[in-house]
Short mmCIF file of C-alpha atoms in Angstrom, two decimals:
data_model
loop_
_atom_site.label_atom_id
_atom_site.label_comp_id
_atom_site.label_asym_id
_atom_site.label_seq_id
_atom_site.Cartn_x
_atom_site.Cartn_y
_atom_site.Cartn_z
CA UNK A 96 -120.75 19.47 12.74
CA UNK A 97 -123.81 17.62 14.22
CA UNK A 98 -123.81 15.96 17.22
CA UNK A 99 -124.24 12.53 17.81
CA UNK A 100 -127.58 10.95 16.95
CA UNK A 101 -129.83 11.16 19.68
CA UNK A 102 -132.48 8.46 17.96
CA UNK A 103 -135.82 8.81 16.15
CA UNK A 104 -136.98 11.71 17.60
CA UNK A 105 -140.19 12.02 15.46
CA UNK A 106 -141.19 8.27 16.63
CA UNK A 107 -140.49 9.61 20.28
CA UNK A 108 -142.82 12.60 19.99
CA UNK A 109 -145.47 9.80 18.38
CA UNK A 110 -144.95 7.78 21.81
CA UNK A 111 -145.69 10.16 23.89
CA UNK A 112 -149.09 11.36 21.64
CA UNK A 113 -150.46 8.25 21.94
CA UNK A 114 -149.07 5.37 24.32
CA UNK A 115 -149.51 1.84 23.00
CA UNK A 116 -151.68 -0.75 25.82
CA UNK A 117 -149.55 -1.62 27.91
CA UNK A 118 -148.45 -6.36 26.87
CA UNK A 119 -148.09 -8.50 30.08
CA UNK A 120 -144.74 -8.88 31.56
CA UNK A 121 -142.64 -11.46 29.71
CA UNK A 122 -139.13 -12.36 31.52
CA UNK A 123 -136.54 -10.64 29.95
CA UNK A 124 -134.28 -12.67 27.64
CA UNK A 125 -130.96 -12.57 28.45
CA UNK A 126 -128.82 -11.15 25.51
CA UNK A 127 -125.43 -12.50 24.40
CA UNK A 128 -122.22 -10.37 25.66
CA UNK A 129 -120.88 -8.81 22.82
CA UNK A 130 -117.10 -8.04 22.57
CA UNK A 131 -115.09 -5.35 21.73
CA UNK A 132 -113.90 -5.88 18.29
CA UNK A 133 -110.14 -5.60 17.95
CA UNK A 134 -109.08 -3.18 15.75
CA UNK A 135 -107.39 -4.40 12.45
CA UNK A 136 -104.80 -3.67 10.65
CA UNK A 137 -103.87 -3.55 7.44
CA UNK A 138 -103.37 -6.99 5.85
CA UNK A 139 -99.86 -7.91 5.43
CA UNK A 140 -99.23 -10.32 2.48
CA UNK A 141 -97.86 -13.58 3.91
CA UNK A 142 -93.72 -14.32 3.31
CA UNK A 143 -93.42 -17.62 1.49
CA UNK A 144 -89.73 -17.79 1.38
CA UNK A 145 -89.17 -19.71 4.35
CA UNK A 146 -90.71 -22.67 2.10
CA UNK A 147 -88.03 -22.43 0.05
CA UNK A 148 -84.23 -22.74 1.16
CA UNK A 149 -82.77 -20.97 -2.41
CA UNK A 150 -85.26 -17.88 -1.39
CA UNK A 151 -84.19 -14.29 0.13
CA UNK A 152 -85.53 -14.67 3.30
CA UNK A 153 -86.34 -11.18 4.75
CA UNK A 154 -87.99 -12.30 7.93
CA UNK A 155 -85.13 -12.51 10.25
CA UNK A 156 -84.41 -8.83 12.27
CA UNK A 157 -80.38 -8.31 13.59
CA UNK A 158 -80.06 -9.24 17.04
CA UNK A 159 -82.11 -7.07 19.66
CA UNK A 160 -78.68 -5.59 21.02
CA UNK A 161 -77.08 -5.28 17.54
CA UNK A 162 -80.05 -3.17 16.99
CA UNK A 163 -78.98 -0.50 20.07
CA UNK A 164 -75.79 -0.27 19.22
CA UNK A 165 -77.29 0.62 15.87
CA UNK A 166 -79.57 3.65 17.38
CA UNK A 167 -76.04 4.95 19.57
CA UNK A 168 -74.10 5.00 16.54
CA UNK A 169 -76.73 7.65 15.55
CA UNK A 170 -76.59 8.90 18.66
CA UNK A 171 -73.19 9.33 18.82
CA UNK A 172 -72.38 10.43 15.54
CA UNK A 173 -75.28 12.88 15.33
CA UNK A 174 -76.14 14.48 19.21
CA UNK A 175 -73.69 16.46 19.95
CA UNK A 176 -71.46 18.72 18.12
CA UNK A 177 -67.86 18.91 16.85
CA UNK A 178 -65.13 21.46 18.29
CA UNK A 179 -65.55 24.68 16.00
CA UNK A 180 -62.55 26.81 14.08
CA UNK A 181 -62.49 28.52 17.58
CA UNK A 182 -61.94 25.34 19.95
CA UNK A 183 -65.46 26.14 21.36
CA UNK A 184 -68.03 23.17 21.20
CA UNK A 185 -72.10 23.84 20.76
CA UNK A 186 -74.24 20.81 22.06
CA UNK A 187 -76.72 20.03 19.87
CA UNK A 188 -78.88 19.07 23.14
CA UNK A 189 -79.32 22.79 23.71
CA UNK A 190 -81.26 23.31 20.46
CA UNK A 191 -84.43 22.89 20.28
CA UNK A 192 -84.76 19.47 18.74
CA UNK A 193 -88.68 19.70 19.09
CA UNK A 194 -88.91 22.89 16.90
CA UNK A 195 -86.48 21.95 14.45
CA UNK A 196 -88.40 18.52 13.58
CA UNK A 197 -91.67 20.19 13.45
CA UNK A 198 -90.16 22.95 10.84
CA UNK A 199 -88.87 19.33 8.91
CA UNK A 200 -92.47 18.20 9.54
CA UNK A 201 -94.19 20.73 8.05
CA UNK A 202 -91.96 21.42 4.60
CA UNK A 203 -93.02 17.87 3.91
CA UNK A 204 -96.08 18.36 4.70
CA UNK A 205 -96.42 20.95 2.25
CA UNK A 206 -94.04 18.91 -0.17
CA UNK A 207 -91.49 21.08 -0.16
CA UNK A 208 -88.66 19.47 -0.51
CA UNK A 209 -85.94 22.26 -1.65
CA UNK A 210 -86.67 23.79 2.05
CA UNK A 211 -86.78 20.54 4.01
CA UNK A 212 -83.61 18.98 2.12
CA UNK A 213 -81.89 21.31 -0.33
CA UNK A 214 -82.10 24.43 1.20
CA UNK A 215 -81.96 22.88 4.86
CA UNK A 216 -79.22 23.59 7.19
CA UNK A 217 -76.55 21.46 8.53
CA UNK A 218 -79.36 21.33 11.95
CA UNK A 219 -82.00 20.55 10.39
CA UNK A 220 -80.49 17.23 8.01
CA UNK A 221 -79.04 16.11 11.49
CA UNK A 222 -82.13 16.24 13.11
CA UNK A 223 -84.21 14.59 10.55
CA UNK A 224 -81.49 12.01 10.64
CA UNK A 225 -82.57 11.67 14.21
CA UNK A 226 -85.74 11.27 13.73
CA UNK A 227 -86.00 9.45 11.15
CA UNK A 228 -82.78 7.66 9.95
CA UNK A 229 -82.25 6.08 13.13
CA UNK A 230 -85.64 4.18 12.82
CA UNK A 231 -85.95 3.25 9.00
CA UNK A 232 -82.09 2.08 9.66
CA UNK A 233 -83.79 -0.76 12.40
CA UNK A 234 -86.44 -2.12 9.50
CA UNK A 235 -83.75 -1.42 6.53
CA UNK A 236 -81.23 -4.20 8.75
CA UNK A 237 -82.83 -7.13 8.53
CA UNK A 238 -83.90 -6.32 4.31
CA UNK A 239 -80.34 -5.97 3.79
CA UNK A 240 -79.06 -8.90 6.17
CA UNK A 241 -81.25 -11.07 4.32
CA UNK A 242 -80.36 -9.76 0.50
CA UNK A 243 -76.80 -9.96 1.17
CA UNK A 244 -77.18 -13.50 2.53
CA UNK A 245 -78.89 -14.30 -0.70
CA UNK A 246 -76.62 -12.66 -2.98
CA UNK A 247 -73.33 -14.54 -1.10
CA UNK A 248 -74.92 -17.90 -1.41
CA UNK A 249 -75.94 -17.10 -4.99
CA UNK A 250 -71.89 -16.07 -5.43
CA UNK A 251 -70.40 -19.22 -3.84
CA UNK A 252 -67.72 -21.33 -5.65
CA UNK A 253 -66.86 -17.95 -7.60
CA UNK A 254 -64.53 -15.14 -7.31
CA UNK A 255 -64.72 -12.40 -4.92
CA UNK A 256 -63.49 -9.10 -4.52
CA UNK A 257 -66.01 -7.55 -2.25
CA UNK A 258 -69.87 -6.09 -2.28
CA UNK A 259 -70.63 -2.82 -3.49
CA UNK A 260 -73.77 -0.83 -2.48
CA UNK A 261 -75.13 1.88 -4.09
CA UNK A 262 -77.95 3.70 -2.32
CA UNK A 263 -80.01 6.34 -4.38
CA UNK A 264 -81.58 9.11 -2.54
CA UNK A 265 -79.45 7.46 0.65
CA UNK A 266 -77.74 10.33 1.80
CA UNK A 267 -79.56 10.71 5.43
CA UNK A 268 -77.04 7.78 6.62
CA UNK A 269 -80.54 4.84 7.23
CA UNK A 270 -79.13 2.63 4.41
CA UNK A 271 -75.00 3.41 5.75
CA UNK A 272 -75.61 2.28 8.93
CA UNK A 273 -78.43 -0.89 8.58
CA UNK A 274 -75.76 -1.91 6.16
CA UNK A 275 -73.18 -1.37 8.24
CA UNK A 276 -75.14 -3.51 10.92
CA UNK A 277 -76.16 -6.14 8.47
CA UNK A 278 -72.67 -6.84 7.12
CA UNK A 279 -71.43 -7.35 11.01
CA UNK A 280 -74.17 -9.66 11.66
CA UNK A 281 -73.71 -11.60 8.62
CA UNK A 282 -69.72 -12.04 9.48
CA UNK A 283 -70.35 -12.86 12.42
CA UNK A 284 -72.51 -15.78 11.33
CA UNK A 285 -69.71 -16.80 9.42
CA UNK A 286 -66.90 -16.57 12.14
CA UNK A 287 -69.16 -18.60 13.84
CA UNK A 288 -69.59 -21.38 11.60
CA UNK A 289 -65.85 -21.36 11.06
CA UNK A 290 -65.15 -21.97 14.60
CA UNK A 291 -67.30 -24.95 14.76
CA UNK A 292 -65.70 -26.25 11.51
CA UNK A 293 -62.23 -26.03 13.37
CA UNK A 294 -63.09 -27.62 16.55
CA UNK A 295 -64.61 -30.37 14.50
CA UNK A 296 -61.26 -30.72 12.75
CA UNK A 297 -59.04 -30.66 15.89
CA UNK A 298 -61.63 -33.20 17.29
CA UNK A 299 -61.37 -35.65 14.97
CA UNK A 300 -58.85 -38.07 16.27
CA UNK A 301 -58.99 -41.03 14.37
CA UNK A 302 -57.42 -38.56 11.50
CA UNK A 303 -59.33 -40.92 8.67
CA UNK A 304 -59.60 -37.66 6.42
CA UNK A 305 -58.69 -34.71 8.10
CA UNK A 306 -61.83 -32.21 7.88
CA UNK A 307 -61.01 -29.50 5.49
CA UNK A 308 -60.88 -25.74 7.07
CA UNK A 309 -63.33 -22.83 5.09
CA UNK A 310 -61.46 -20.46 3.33
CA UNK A 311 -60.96 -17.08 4.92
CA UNK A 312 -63.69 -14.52 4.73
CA UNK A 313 -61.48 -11.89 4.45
CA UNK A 314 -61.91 -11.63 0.47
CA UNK A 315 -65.60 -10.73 1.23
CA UNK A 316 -65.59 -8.63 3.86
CA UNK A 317 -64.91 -5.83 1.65
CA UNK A 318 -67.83 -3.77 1.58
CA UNK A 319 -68.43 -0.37 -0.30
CA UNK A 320 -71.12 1.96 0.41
CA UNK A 321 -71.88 4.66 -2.52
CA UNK A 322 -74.74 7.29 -0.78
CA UNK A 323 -76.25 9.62 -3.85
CA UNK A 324 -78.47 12.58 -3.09
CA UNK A 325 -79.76 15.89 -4.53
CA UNK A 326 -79.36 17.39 -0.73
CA UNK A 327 -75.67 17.86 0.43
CA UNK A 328 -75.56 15.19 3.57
CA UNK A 329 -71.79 15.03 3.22
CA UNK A 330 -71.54 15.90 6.98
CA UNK A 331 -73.95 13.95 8.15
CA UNK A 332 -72.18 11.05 6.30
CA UNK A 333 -69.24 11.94 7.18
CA UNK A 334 -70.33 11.93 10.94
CA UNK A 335 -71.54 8.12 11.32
CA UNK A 336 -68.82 6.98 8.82
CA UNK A 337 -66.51 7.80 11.21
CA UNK A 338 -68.53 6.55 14.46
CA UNK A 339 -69.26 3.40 12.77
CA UNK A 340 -65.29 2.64 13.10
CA UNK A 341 -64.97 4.12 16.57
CA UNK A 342 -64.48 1.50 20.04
CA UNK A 343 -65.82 5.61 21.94
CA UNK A 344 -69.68 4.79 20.91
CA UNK A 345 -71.03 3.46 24.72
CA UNK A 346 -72.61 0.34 25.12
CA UNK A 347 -73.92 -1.50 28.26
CA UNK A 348 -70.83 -3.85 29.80
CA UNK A 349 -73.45 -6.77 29.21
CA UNK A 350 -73.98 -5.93 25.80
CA UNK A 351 -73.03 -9.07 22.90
CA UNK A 352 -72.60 -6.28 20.36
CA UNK A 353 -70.01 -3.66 21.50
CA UNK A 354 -68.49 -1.17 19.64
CA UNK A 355 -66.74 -0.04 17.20
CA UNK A 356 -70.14 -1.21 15.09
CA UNK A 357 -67.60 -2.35 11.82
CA UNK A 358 -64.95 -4.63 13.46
CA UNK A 359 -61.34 -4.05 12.76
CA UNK A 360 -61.37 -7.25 10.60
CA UNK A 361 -63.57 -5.50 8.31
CA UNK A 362 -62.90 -3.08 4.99
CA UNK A 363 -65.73 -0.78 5.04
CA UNK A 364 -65.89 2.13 2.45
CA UNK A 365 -68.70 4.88 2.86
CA UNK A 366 -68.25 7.55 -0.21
CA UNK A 367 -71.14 10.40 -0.60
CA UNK A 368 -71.83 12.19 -3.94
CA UNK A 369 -74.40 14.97 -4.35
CA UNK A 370 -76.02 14.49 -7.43
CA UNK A 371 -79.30 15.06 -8.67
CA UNK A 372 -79.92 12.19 -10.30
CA UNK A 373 -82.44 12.99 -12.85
CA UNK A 374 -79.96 15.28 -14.71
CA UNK A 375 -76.85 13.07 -13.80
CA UNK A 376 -75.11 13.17 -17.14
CA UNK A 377 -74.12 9.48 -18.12
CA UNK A 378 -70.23 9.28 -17.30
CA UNK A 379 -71.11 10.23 -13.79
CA UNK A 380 -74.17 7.84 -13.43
CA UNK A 381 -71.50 5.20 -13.98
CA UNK A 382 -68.90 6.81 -11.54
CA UNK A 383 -71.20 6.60 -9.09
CA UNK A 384 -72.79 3.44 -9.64
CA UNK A 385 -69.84 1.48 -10.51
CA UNK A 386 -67.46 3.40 -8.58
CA UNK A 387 -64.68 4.25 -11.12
CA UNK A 388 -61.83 1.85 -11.86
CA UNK A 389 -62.47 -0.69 -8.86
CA UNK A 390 -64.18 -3.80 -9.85
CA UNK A 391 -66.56 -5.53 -7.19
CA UNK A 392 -67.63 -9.16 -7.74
CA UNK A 393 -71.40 -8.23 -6.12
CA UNK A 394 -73.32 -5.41 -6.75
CA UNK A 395 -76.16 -3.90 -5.06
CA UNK A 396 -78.29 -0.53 -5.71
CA UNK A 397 -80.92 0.93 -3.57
CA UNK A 398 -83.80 3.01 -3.89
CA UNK A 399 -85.55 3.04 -0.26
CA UNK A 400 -88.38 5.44 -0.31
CA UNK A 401 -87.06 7.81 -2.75
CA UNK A 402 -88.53 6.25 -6.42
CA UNK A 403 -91.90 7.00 -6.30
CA UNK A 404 -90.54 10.64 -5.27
CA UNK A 405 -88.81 10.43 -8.60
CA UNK A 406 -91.66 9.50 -10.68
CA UNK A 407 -93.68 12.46 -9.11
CA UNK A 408 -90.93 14.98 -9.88
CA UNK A 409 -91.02 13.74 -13.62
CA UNK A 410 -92.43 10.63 -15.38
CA UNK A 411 -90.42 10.71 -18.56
CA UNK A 412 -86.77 11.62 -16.38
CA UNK A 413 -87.45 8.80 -14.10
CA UNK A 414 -88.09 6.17 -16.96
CA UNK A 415 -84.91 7.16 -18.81
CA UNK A 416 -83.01 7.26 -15.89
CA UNK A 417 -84.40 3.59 -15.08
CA UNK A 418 -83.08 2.65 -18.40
CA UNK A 419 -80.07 4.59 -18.62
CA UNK A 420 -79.08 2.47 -14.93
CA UNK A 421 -80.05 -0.61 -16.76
CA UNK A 422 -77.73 0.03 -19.58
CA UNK A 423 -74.77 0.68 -16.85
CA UNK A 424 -75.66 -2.44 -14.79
CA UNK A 425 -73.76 -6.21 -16.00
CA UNK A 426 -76.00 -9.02 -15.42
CA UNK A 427 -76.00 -10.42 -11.76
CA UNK A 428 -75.90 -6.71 -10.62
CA UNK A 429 -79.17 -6.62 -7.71
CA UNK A 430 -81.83 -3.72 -7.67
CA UNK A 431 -84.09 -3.43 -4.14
CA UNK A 432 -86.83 -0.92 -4.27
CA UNK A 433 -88.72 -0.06 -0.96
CA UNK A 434 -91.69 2.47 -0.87
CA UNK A 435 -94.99 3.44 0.79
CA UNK A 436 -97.42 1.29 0.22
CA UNK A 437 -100.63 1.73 -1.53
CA UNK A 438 -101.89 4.68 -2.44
CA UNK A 439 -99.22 6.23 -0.81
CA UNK A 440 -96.92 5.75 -3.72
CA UNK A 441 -99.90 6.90 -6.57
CA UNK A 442 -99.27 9.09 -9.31
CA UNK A 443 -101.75 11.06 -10.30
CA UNK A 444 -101.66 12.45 -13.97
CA UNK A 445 -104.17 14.64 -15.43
CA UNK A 446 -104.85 15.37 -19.02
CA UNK A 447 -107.62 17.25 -20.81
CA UNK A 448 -110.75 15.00 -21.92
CA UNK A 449 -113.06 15.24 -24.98
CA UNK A 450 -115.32 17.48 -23.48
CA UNK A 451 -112.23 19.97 -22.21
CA UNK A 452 -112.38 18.81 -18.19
CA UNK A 453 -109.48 17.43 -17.31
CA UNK A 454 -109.29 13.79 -16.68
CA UNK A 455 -106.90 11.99 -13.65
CA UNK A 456 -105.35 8.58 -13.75
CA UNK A 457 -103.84 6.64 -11.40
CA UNK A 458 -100.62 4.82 -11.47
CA UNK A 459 -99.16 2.80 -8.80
CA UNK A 460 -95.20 2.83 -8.66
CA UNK A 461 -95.01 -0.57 -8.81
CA UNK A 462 -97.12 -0.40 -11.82
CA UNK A 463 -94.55 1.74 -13.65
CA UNK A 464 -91.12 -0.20 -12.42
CA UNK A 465 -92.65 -2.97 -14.00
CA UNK A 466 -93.42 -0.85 -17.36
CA UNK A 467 -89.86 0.45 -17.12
CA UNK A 468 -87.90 -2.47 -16.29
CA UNK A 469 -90.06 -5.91 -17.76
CA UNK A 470 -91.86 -4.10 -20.42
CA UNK A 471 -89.62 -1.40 -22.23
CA UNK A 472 -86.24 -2.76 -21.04
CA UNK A 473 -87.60 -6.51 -22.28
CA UNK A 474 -85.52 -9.30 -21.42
CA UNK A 475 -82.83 -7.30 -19.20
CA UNK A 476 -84.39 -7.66 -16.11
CA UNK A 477 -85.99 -10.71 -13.70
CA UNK A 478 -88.34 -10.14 -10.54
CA UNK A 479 -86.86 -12.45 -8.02
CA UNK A 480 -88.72 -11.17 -4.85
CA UNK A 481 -92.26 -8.87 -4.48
CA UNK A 482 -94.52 -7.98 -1.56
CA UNK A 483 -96.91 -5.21 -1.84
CA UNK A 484 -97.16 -4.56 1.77
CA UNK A 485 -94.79 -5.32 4.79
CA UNK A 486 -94.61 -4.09 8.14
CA UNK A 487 -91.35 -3.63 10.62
CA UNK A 488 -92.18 -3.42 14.05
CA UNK A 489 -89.72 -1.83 16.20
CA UNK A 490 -89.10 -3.89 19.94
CA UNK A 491 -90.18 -0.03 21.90
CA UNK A 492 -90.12 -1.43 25.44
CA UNK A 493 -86.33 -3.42 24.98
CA UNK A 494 -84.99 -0.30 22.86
CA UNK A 495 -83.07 2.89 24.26
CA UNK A 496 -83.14 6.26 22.30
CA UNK A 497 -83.23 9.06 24.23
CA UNK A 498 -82.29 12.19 22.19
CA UNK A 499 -84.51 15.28 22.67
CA UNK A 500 -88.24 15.63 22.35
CA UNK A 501 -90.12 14.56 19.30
CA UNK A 502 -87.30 11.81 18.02
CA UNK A 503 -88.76 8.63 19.07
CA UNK A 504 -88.60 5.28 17.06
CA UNK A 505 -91.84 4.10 14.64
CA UNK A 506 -93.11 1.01 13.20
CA UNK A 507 -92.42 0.89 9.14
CA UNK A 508 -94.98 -0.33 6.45
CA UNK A 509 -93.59 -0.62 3.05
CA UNK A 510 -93.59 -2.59 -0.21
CA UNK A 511 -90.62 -3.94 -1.53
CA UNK A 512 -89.83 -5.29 -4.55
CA UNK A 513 -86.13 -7.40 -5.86
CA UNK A 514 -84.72 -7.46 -9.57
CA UNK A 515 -81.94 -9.29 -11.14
CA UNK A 516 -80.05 -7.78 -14.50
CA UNK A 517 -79.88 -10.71 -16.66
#
């Protein structure tokens, strides 16, 4: 590689050949400071919903110490090990966290998926979990606190048995427990708002009309999580299903959030299936989507970083499996999709030209949902919300997450896009 450039040197040589007369001294001018410039990044398209009160407002993060009891669920749930068939216990601590991420790192580096997923070891899924779970969970909270505030005020003045939430390709636990954390912060809201609506009532002396009280939440605080994945995480799930229920995860005695992270109040259902979904026959598709006999008033499914994967495995699979979930789906039912931005989610498709080279086309992901969905499904399907890009920015210097080398927390770009079934 070159160096860097060291100037003209031919004009140098030239200068010292034949020196120019030497001009009269002239004061020298004094030249403007110039300034750093700040490094930018990329542009983030601006959030308009605020403007409007009927909007899904995604702008408004769970509370700073919601969000670390959040990271010690993982911790909790993932860290250290169970007793084994012989009583003894083996802390994950004395692994080596470090090597087993960078083994993670480099399968998906070299997209290989089967050996970082599939094939991986009970070790290695917890780990990635970690790594990565724990921080996607932080930016996946506040999406999810402010869709499910949208979808309850688009519900009000009907029925309710519940929210159900169906998260494809969620089986590393980051959409369990941001839900999880969502739904608390949410209820709490709500608990909150009663208690002012009661004071107001027993306040109210003159007893003109005697403030009415809110109905119970209780009907909708029956939430059920549905994880589906080609990978078997059913330990991994099963791990922070049960430490989102437990009062053992530590907190600090200042804390406003303490554990268990899902109050007792609260009906909280986490199921796993391993499925690969492109080659899900139909009947269980709409098992696991709809999840059997039980009947939920709201209905929610998720693909969070795991479409544009799809599309890349196979074109033609993903599209009919797009429209063999919008056939399942009622109207009202909600899909969120979240991906890499950009040309991060790209495909790339190559087919022989005239002259026998072989041609390459683009297509963005977004640009085939829309295909799938508003072109080919026609009429079955409404864009409510889209953003191309979006950042999360994690709160580093406020958070705690101390579990090995190599497993810290990162800042999240994404796009996201919202559809309705009509």
């Amino acid at each position: 590689m070159p160096g860097p450039r060291q100037g003209n040197r031919r004009a140098d040589r030239d200068t010292l050949q034949a020196k120019p007369k030497p001009k009269p001294k002239q004061k020298p001018q004094q030249r403007p400071r110039q300034t750093k410039p700040e490094r930018k990044e990329p542009e983030e398209e601006a959030d308009l919903s605020d403007e409007d009160p009927s909007a899904i407002k995604l702008s408004t993060p769970i509370p700073l110490s919601l969000q670390q009891l959040l990271l010690d669920v993982f911790k909790t749930a993932l860290l250290n090990s169970s007793p084994g068939a012989d009583g003894s216990e083996r802390e994950f601590e004395s692994l080596d966290i470090k090597s087993l991420i960078q083994t993670i790192k480099s399968h998906l580096y070299q997209r290989d998926f089967d050996s970082a997923f599939t094939e991986a070891g009970e070790d290695h899924l917890r780990a990635y979990a970690l790594r990565w779970s724990a921080s996607r969970a932080l930016g996946y909270a506040g999406l999810f606190k402010g869709v499910l505030s949208w979808m309850r005020r688009d519900a009000e003045g009907s029925d309710s048995n519940g929210t159900r939430v169906v998260c494809l390709g969620g089986g590393a636990g980051a959409e369990i427990v941001a839900l999880a954390a969502a739904w608390r912060d949410l209820d709490n809201g709500v608990d909150s708002l009663s208690g002012q609506a009661e004071g107001l009532s027993l306040e109210d002396k003159e007893g003109e009309a005697e403030a009415e009280k809110p109905s119970s939440p209780s009907s909708n605080r029956n939430l059920a999580i549905a994880a589906a994945d080609i990978a078997d995480w059913s330990s991994v799930v099963e791990r922070l299903a049960a430490t989102l229920t437990s009062p053992d995860v530590p907190a600090p005695s200042t804390s406003k959030h303490k554990a268990p992270l899902v109050p007792a109040g609260d009906n909280v259902d986490v199921t796993f299936h391993r499925a690969d979904l492109l080659g899900l026959p139909e009947k269980e598709l709409k098992d696991v989507v709809l999840g059997g006999e039980t009947s939920h008033s709201s209905l929610l499914v998720t693909l969070m970083f795991t479409l544009n994967e799809l599309f890349t495995t196979s074109m033609p699979k993903t599209t009919a499996f797009m429209l063999r979930l919008t056939e399942i789906l009622k109207p009202g039912a909600i899909l969120l999709v979240v991906d890499s931005p950009g040309s991060y989610s790209t495909l790339k498709m190559g087919k022989p030209g005239p002259d026998g080279e072989q041609q390459e086309r683009n297509y963005p992901m977004k640009f085939l949902l829309d295909h799938t969905l508003i072109s080919v499904a026609k009429g079955q399907w409404e864009q409510v919300y889209s953003q191309d890009s979006r950042w999360w920015r994690r709160e580093a210097a406020r958070l705690r997450y101390e579990v090995g080398e190599g497993a810290g927390l990162e800042d999240m770009r994404f796009q996201v896009h919202i559809y309705r079934r009509i």
